[in-house]
Coordinates of C-alpha atoms and ligand atoms in Angstrom, one line a residue:
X11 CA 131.8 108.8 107.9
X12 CA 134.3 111.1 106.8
X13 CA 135.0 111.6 103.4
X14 CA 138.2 113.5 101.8
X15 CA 137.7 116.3 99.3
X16 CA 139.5 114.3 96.6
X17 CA 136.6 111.2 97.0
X18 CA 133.7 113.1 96.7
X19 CA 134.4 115.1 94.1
X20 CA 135.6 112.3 92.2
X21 CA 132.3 110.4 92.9
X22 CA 130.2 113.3 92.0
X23 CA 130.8 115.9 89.5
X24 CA 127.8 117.9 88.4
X25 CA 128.7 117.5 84.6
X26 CA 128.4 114.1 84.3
X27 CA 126.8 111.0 84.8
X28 CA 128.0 109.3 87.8
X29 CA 126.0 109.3 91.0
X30 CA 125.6 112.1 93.4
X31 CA 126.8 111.5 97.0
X32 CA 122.7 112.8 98.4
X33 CA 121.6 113.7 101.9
X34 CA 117.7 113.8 103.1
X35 CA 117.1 116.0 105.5
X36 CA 114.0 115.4 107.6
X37 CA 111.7 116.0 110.5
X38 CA 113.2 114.0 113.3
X39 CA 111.2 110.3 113.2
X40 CA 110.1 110.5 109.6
X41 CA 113.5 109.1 108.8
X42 CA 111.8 105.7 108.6
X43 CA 109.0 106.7 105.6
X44 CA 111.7 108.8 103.6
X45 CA 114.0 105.5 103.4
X46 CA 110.6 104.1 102.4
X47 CA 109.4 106.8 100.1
X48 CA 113.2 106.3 98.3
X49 CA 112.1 102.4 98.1
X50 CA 108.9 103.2 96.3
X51 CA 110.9 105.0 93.8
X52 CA 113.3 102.4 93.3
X53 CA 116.5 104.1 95.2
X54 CA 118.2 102.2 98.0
X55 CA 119.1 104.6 101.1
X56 CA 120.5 104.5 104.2
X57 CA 119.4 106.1 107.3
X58 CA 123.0 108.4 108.0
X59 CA 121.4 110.0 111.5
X60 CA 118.9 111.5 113.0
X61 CA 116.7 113.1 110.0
X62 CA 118.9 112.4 107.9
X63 CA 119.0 109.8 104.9
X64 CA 121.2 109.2 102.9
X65 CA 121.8 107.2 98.8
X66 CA 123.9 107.7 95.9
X67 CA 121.8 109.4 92.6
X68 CA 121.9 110.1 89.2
X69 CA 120.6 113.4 88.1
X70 CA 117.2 111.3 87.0
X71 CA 117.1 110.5 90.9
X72 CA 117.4 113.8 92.1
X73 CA 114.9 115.2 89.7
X74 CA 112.3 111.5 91.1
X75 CA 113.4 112.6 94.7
X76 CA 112.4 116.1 94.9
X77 CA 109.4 115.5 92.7
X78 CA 107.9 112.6 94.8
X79 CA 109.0 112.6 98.0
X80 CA 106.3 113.4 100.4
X81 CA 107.7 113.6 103.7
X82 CA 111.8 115.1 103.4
X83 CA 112.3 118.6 103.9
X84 CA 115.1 118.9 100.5
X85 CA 117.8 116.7 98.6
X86 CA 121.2 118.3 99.6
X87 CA 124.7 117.0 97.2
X88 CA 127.4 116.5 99.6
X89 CA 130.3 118.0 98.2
X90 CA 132.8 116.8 100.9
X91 CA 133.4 116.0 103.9
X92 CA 136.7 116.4 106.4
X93 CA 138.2 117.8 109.1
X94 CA 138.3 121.4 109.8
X95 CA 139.7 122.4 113.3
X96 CA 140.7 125.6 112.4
X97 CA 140.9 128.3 109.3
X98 CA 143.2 126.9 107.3
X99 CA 142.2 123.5 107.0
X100 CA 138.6 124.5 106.3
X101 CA 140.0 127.3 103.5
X102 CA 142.6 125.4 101.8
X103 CA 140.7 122.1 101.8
X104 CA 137.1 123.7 99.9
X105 CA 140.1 125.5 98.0
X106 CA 141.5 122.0 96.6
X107 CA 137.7 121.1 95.7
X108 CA 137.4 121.3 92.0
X109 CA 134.2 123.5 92.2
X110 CA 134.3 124.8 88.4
X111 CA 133.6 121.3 87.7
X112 CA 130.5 122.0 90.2
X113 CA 129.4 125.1 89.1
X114 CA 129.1 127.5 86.1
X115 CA 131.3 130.2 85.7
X116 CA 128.2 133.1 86.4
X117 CA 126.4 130.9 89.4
X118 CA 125.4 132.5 92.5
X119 CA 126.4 131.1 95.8
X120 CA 125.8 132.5 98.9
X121 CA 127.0 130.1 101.3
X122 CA 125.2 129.4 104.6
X123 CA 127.0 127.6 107.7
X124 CA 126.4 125.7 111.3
X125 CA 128.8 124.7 113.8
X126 CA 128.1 122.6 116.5
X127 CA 130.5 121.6 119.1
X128 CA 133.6 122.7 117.0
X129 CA 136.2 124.6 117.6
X130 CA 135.0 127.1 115.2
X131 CA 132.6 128.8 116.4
X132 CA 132.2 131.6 114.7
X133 CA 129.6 130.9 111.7
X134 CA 130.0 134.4 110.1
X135 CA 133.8 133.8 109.8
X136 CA 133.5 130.4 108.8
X137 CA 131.0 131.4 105.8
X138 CA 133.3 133.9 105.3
X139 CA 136.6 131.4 104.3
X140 CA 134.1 128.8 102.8
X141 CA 133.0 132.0 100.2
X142 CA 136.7 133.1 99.6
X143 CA 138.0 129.4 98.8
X144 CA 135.4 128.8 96.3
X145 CA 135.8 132.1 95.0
X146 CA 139.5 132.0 94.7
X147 CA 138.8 128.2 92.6
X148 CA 136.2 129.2 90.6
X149 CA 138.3 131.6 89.5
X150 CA 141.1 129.0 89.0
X151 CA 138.8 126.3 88.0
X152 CA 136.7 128.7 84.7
X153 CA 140.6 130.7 84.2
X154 CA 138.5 133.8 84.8
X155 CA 139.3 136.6 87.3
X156 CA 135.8 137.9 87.5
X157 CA 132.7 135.9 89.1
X158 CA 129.6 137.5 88.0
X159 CA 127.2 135.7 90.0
X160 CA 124.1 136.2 88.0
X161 CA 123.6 132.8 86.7
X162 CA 121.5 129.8 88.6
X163 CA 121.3 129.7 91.8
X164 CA 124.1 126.9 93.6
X165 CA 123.4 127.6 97.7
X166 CA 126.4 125.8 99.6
X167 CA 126.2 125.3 103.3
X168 CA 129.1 124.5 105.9
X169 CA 128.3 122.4 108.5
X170 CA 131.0 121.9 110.9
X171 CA 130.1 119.7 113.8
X172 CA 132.8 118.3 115.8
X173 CA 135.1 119.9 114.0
X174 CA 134.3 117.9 110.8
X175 CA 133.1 120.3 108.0
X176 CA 130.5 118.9 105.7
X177 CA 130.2 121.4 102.3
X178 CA 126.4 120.5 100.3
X179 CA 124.4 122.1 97.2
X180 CA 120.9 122.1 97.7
X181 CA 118.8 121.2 94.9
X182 CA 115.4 121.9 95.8
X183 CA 115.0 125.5 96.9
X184 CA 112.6 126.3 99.2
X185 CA 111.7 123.6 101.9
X186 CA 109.6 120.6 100.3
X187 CA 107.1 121.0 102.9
X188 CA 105.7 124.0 100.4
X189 CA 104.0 121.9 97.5
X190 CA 102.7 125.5 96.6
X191 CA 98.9 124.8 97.5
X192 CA 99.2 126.2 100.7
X193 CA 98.6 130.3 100.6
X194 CA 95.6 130.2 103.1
X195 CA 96.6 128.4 106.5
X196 CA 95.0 128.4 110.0
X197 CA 97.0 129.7 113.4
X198 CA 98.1 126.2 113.6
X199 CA 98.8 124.4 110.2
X200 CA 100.7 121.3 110.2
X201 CA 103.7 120.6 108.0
X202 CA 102.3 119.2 104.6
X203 CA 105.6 116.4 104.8
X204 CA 103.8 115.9 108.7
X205 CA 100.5 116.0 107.4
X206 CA 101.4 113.6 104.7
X207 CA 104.2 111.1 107.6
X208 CA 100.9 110.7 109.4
X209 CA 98.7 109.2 106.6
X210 CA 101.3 107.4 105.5
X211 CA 102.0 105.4 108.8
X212 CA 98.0 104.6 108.9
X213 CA 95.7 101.9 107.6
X214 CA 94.3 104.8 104.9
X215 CA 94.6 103.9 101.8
X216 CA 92.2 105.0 98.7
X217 CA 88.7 103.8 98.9
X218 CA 88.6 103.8 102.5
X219 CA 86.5 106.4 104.6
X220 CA 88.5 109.0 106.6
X221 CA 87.4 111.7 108.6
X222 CA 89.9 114.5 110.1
X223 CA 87.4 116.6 112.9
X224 CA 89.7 119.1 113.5
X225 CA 90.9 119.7 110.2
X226 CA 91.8 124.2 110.7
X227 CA 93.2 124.5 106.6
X228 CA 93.0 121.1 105.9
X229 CA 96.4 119.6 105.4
X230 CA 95.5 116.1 106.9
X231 CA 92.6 115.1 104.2
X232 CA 94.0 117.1 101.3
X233 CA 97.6 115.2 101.8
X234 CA 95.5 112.1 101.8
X235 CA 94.0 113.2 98.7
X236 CA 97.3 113.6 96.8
X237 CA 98.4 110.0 98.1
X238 CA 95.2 108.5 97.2
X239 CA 95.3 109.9 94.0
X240 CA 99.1 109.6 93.3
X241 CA 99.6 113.2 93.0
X242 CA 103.7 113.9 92.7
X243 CA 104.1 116.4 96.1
X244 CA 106.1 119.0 93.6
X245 CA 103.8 118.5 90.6
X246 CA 103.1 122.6 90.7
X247 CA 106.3 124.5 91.9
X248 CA 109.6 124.6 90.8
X249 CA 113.1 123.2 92.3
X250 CA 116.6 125.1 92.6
X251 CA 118.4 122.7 89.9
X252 CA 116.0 123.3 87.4
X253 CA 118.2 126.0 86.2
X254 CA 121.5 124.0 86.9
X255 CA 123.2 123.2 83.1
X256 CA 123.7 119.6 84.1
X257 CA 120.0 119.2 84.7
X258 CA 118.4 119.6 81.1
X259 CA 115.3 120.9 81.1
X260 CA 114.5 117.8 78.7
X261 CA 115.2 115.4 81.9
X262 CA 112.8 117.8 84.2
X263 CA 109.7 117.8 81.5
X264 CA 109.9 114.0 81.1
X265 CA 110.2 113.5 84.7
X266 CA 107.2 115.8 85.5
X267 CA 105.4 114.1 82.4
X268 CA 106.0 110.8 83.5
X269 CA 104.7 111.7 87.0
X270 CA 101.7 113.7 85.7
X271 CA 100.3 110.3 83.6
X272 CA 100.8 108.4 87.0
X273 CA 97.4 110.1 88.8
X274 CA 95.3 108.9 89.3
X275 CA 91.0 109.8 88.8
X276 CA 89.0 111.2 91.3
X277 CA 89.0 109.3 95.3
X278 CA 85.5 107.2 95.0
X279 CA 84.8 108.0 98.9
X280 CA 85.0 111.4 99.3
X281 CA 87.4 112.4 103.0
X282 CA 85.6 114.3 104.9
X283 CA 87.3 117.4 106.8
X284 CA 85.4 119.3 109.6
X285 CA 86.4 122.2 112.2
X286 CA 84.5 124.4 114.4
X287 CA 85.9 127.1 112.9
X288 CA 84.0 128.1 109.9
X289 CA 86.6 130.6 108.9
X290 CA 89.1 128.1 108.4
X291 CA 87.1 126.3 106.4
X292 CA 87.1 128.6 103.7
X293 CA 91.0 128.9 103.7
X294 CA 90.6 124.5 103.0
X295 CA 88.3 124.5 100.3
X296 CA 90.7 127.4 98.9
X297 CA 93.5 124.8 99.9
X298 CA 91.8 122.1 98.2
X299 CA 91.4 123.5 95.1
X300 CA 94.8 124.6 94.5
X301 CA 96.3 121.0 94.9
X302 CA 93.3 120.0 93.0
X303 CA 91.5 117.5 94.9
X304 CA 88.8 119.7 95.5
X305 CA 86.4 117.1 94.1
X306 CA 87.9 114.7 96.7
X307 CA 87.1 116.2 100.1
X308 CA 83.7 117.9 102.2
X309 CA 84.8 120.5 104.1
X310 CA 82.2 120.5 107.0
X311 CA 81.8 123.6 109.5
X312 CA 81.1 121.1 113.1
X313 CA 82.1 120.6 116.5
X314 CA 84.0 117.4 117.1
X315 CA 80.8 116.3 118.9
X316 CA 78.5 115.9 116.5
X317 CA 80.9 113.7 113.8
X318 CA 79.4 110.6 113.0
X319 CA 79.2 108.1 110.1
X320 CA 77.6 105.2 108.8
X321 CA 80.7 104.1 106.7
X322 CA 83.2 101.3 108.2
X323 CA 86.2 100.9 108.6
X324 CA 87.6 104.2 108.1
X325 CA 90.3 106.1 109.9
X326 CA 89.9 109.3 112.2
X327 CA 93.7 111.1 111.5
X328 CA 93.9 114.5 112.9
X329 CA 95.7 116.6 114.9
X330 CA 93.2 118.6 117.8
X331 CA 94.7 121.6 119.1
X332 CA 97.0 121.1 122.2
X333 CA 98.7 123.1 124.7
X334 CA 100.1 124.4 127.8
X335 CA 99.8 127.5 129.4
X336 CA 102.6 128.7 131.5
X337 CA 102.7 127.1 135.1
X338 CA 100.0 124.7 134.1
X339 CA 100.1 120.9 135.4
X340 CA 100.2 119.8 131.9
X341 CA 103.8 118.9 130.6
X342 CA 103.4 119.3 126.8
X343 CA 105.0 122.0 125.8
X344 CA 102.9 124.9 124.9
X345 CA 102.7 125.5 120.6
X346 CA 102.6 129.0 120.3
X347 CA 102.7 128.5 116.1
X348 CA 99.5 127.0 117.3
X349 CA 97.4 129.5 119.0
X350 CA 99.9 132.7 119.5
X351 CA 100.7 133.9 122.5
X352 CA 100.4 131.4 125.2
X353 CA 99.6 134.2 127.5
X354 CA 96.8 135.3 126.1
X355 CA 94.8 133.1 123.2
X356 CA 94.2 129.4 123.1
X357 CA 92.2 127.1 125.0
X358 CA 92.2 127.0 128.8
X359 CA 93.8 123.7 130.4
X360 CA 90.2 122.9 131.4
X361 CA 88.7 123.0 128.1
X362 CA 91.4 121.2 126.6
X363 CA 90.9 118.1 128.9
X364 CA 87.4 118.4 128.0
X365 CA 87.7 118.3 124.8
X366 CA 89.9 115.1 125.2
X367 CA 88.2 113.4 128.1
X368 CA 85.0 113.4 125.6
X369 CA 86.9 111.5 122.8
X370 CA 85.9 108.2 123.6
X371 CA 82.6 109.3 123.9
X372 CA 82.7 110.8 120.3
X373 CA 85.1 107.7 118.8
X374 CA 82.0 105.3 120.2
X375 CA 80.0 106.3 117.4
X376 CA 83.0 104.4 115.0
X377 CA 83.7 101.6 116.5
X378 CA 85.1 99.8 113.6
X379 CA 87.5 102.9 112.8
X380 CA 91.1 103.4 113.3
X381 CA 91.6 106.6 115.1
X382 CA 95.1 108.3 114.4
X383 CA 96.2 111.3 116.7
X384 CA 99.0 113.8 116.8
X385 CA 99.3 115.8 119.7
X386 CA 101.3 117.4 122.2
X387 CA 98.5 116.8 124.6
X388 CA 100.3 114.2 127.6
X389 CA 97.1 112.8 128.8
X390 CA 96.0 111.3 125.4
X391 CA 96.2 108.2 126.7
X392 CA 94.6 108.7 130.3
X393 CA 91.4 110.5 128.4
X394 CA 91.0 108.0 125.8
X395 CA 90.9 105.2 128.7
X396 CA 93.9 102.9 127.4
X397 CA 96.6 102.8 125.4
X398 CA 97.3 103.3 121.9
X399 CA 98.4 100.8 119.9
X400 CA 101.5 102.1 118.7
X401 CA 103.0 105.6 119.5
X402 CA 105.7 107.3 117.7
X403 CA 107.1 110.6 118.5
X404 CA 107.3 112.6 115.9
X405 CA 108.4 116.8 115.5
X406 CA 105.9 119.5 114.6
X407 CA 108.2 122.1 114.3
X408 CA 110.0 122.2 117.3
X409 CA 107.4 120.5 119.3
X410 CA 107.4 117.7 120.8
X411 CA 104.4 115.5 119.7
X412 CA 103.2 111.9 120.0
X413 CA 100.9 110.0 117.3
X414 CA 99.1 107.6 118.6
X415 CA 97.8 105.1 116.8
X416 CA 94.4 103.1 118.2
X417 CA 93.9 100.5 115.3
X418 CA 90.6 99.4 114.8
X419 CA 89.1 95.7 114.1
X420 CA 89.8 94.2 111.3
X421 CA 87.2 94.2 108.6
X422 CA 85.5 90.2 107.5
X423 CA 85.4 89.9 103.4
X424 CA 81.7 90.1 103.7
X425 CA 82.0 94.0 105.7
X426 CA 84.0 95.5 103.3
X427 CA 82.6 98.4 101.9
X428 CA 81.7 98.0 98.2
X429 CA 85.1 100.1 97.4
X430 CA 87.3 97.7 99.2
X431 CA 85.4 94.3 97.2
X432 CA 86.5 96.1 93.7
X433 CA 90.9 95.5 92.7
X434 CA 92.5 98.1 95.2
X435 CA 93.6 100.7 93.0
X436 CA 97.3 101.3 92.2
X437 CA 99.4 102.1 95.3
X438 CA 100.9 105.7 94.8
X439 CA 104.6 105.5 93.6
X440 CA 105.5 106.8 96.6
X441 CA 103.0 104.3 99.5
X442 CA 105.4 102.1 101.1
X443 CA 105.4 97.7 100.8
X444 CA 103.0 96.5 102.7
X445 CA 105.3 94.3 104.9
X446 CA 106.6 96.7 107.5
X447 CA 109.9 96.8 109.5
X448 CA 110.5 97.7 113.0
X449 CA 110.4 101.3 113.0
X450 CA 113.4 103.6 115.1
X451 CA 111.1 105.1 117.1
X452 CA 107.9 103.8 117.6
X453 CA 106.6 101.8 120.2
X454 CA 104.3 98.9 119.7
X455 CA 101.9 98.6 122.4
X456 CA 99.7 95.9 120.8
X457 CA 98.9 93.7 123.8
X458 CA 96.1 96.5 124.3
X459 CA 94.6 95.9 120.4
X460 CA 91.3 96.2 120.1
X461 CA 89.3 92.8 120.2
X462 CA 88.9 91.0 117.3
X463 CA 84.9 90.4 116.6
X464 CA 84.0 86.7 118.0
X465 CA 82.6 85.7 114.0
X466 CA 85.2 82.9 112.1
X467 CA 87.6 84.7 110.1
X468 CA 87.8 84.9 106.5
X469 CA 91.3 85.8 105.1
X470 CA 91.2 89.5 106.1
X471 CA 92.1 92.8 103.2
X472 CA 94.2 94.4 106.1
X473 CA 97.9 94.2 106.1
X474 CA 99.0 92.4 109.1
X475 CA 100.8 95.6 110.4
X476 CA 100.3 99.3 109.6
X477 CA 101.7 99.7 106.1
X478 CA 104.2 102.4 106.7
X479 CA 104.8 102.4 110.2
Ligands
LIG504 C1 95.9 122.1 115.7 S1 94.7 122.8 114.7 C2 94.6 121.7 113.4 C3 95.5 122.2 112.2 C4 95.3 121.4 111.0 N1 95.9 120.1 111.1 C5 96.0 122.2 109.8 O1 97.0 121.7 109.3 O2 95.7 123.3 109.5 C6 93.3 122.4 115.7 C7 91.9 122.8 115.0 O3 90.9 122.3 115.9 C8 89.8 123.2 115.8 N2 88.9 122.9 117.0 C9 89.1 123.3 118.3 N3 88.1 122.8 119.1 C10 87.3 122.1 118.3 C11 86.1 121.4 118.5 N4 85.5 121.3 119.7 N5 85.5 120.7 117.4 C12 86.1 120.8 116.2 N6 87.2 121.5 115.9 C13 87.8 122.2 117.0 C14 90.4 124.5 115.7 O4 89.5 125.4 115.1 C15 91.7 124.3 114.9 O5 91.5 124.6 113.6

């Protein structure tokens, strides 16, 4: 949709109250569980593209969005949106754009800039005329003719694609991904908004055993252990309109407050985290600690092999290592993030189909668990001797992954662990209804479910689908 300068300002000037026009960029296929996350915190959104979603927000919001949201990358303001074929319609229209009602007379903003299949091409020169416009109405806008730029920090990006330029403020700073826990990670660490997408679209919920056997720093079970405890995502690091004047830093405590009294105590069934690794290991508990669920996970040095467990009914969510050597027969793409150069480190193709022929093997030993796996690995399905469930294909970095999701039975009243027979605790602001919708991407292959037991059927604790697929 294309929206003139005049609109969007009108709709959203940073020094009042009315609604922000607010984009949510994410990983491609988490669109779904952001509009969801939004949902749990009361906001209505739209999904705009792909990863991208989209609502209309109050300060309040953005402060709720960036604190809670578990699986977007940032909140971006659109500023405007229109065309720009060449120079002068993308200078004189950010020009007209009242940006002293935007910004403060000493921010600093460096503008970044894309352009994808637009006339102009050149990104440099485009940043270039985006600076110079705002510039020259700053300087209209706050009747000053200097610009120190040492106040907060506004970064505007120029997006032209098909020669329609879209102008945003970010408000969250560095990527959301970095909750700020994170300072030891393995060769291969998953994004913590991945980590978190894939225990959102599972049957986990608090109280419920879950085991991730590959778990390198642990991003998988200590994610959990922030949703199960209803730990905001940015509880511990700071956001870029913190500093903005229209953002009071009264509206930022109370928010944070708010969120802080939401957590919840200690998980009573501790998630269990294992790796062969034993160096990694120590980078998890590390991990752990500083998002402060420490108390809520084992960290176990063990090859895949040898898990086991006498709980029911828990999931298996992980993400084994995966990948393709060049020339191999395998056609998932190798993920150098994930063991370095593909030339020379990471496991052979042998050992990898090894490692995944024996996972039915290993998954025998829990045969009333759901087993949850993200990988770029594409004989998943072939090793594991049928199909998943449900599949969704979902972006680890710039890899191209499939989860699969092989749902276990459902549980009888009588086989539910003691945890599960007690109130189910509070659902984290951010878990998503229960009810699910058909999600954009995911295919439902449930005509290969695993068999219901043969015993009558009491009314059953599960949701009828995955929560948050
Ligand atoms: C893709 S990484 C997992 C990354 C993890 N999700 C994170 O965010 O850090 C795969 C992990 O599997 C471990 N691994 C490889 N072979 C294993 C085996 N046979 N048993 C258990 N762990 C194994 C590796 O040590 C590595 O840490």
């Amino acid at each position: 949709m294309e929206k003139k300068p005049s609109e969007s300002i009108a709709s959203s000037p940073a020094t009042a109250p009315q609604p922000f026009d607010l984009i949510v960029p994410c990983a491609f296929g988490l669109e779904a569980i952001v509009k969801r996350e939004l949902k749990g915190l009361g906001i209505e959104a739209t999904i705009s593209d792909s990863g991208r979603v989209s609502f209309r927000g109050t300060p309040e919001m953005v402060c709720q969005a960036n604190l809670w949201l578990r699986t977007a990358d940032r909140i971006l303001i659109r500023v405007a949106e229109f065309p720009a074929a060449d120079f002068d319609a993308l200078f004189e229209t950010t020009r007209q754009i009242n940006w002293g009602k935007l910004l403060p007379a000493d921010a600093a903003f460096p503008v970044t800039g894309r352009s994808i299949k637009s006339t102009l091409t050149s990104v440099p020169a485009c940043q270039r005329s985006v600076k110079r416009a705002i510039v020259d109405a700053m300087m209209r806008d706050h009747r000053t003719s200097e610009l120190p730029e040492t106040g907060p920090l506004y970064k505007v990006d120029v997006a032209i694609v098909k020669d329609v330029a879209t102008l945003t403020i970010d408000t969250t700073g560095r990527s959301l991904h970095r909750r700020g826990y994170r300072t030891h990670i393995s060769s291969a660490p998953l994004k913590e908004t991945l980590a978190s997408a894939m225990v959102l679209l599972s049957y986990w919920r608090s109280g419920r055993p879950l085991i991730d056997p590959f778990c390198g720093s642990g991003t998988i079970p200590i994610e959990a252990a922030r949703i199960g405890r209803n730990l905001a995502p940015g509880l511990e690091r700071e956001f870029a309109c913190q500093a903005w004047p229209n953002f009071s830093a009264e509206l930022w405590s109370d928010t944070r407050s708010t969120a802080a009294n939401q957590s919840l105590p200690p998980l009573e069934e501790k998630l269990l985290g294992s790796d062969i690794d034993g160096r990694v290991l120590t980078a998890a508990r590390d991990n752990a600690i500083r998002a402060g669920v420490q108390d809520d996970i084992h960290f176990q040095a063990m090859p895949v092999h040898e898990i086991s467990s006498s709980k029911r009914f828990g999931c298996v969510i992980t993400n084994p290592p995966y990948g393709q050597r060049i020339g191999s027969g395998h056609s998932s793409r190798f993920d150098a993030a994930d063991h370095g150069d593909p030339d020379s480190e990471g496991p052979e193709d042998w050992e990898l189909d090894e490692l995944y022929e024996s996972l039915p093997q290993i998954f025998e030993k829990l045969p009333t668990w759901s087993k949850y796996i993200l990988t770029a690995y594409s004989n998943l399905e072939r090793a594991m001797g049928r199909s998943a469930n449900r599949r969704r294909k979902l972006y680890n970095g710039r890899i191209e992954c499939t989860y699969y999701q092989y749902q276990g039975p459902k549980p009888y009243a009588s086989d539910r662990p003691a945890t599960e027979k007690s109130p189910a605790p509070a659902q984290p602001i951010t878990r998503e209804p229960t009810t699910s919708e058909p999600s954009v991407r995911e295919t439902n292959t449930s005509k290969h479910a695993a068999p219901e037991p043969a015993k009558p059927k009491p009314k059953s604790p599960w949701p009828k689908s995955p929560p948050n697929s």
